Short mmCIF file of C-alpha atoms in Angstrom, two decimals:
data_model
loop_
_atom_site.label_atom_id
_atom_site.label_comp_id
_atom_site.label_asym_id
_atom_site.label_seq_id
_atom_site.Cartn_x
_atom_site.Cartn_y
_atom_site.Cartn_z
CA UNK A 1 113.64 113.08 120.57
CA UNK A 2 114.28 116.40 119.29
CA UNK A 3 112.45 119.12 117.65
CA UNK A 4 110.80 117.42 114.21
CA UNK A 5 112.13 113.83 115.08
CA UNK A 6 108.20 112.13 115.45
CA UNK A 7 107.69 113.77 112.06
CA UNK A 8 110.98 112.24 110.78
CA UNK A 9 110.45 109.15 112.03
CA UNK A 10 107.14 108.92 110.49
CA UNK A 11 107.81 109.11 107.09
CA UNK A 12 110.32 106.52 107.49
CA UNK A 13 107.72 104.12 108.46
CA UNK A 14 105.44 105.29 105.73
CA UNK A 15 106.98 103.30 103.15
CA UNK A 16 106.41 100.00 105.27
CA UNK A 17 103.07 101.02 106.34
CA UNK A 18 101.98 101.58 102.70
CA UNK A 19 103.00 97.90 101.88
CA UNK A 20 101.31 96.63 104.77
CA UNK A 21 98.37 98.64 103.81
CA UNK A 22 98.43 97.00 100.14
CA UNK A 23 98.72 93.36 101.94
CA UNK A 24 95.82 93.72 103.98
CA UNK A 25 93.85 95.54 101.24
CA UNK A 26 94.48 92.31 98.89
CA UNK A 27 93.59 89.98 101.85
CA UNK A 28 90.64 91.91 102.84
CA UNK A 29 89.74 91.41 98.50
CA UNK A 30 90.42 87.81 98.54
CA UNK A 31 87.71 87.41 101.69
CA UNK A 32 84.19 85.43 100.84
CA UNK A 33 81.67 88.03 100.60
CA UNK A 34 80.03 87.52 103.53
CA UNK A 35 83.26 87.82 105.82
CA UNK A 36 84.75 90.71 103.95
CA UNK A 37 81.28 93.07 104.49
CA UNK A 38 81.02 91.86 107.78
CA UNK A 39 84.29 93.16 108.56
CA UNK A 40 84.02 96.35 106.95
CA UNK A 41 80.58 96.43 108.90
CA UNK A 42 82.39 95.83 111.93
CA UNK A 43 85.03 98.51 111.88
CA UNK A 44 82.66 101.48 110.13
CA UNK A 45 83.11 103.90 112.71
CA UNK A 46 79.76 104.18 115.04
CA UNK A 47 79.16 100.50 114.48
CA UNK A 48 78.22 99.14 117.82
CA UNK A 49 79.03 95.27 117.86
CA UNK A 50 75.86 94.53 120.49
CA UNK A 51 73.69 96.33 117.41
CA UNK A 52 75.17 94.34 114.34
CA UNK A 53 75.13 91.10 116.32
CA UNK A 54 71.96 91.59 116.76
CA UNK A 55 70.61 92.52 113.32
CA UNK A 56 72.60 89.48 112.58
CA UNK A 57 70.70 87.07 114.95
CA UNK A 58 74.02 86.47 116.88
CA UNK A 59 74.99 87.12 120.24
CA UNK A 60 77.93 89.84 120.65
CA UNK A 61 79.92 87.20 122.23
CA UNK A 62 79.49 84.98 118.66
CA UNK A 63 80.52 87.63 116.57
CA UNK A 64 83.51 88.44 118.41
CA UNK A 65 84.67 85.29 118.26
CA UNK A 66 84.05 85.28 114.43
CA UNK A 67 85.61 88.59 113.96
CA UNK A 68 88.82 87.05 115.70
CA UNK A 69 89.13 84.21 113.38
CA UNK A 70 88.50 86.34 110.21
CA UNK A 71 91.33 88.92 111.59
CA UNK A 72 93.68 85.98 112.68
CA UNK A 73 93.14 84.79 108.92
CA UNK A 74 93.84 88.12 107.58
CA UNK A 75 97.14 88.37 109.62
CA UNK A 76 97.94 85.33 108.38
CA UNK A 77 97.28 86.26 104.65
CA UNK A 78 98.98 89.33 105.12
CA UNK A 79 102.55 88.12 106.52
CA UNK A 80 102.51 85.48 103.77
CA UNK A 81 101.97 88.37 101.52
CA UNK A 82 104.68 90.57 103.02
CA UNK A 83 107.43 87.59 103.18
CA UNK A 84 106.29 86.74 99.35
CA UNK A 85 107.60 90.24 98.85
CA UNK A 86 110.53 90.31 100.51
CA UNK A 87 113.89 90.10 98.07
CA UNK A 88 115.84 86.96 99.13
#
């Protein structure tokens, strides 16, 4: 790549990565309550899964698994959202 060609490329993604942004930000909103501050909980930077599993009377092992199912349901929300989007 030449000189100024990451940058380029970049904000050619941008566009896409702001939709795919706005997708996940609706899934995250259409969470239950529980599952959406869990997740937020989960990826706050510093948060140490071992220490919230435990506060939440889990093992870490438990709450990964969780965590998995909640982001496989929030990649599945989101490319429904994104092919809803898309012009036919």
């Amino acid at each position: 790549l030449g000189e100024g060609e990451p940058a380029r490329a970049a904000l050619q993604q941008e566009p896409q990565l702001l939709t795919e942004r706005e997708a996940l930000d609706h899934c995250l909103q259409k969470l239950p309550l529980a599952q959406k501050e869990l997740v937020l909980a989960a990826y706050t930077k510093g948060t140490r899964i071992d220490e919230l599993a435990t506060r939440r009377g889990q093992t870490p092992m438990a709450l990964y698994k969780l965590l998995h199912r909640i982001r496989q349901g929030l990649l599945d929300c989101v490319e429904r959202t994104l092919a809803a989007e898309e012009p036919t």
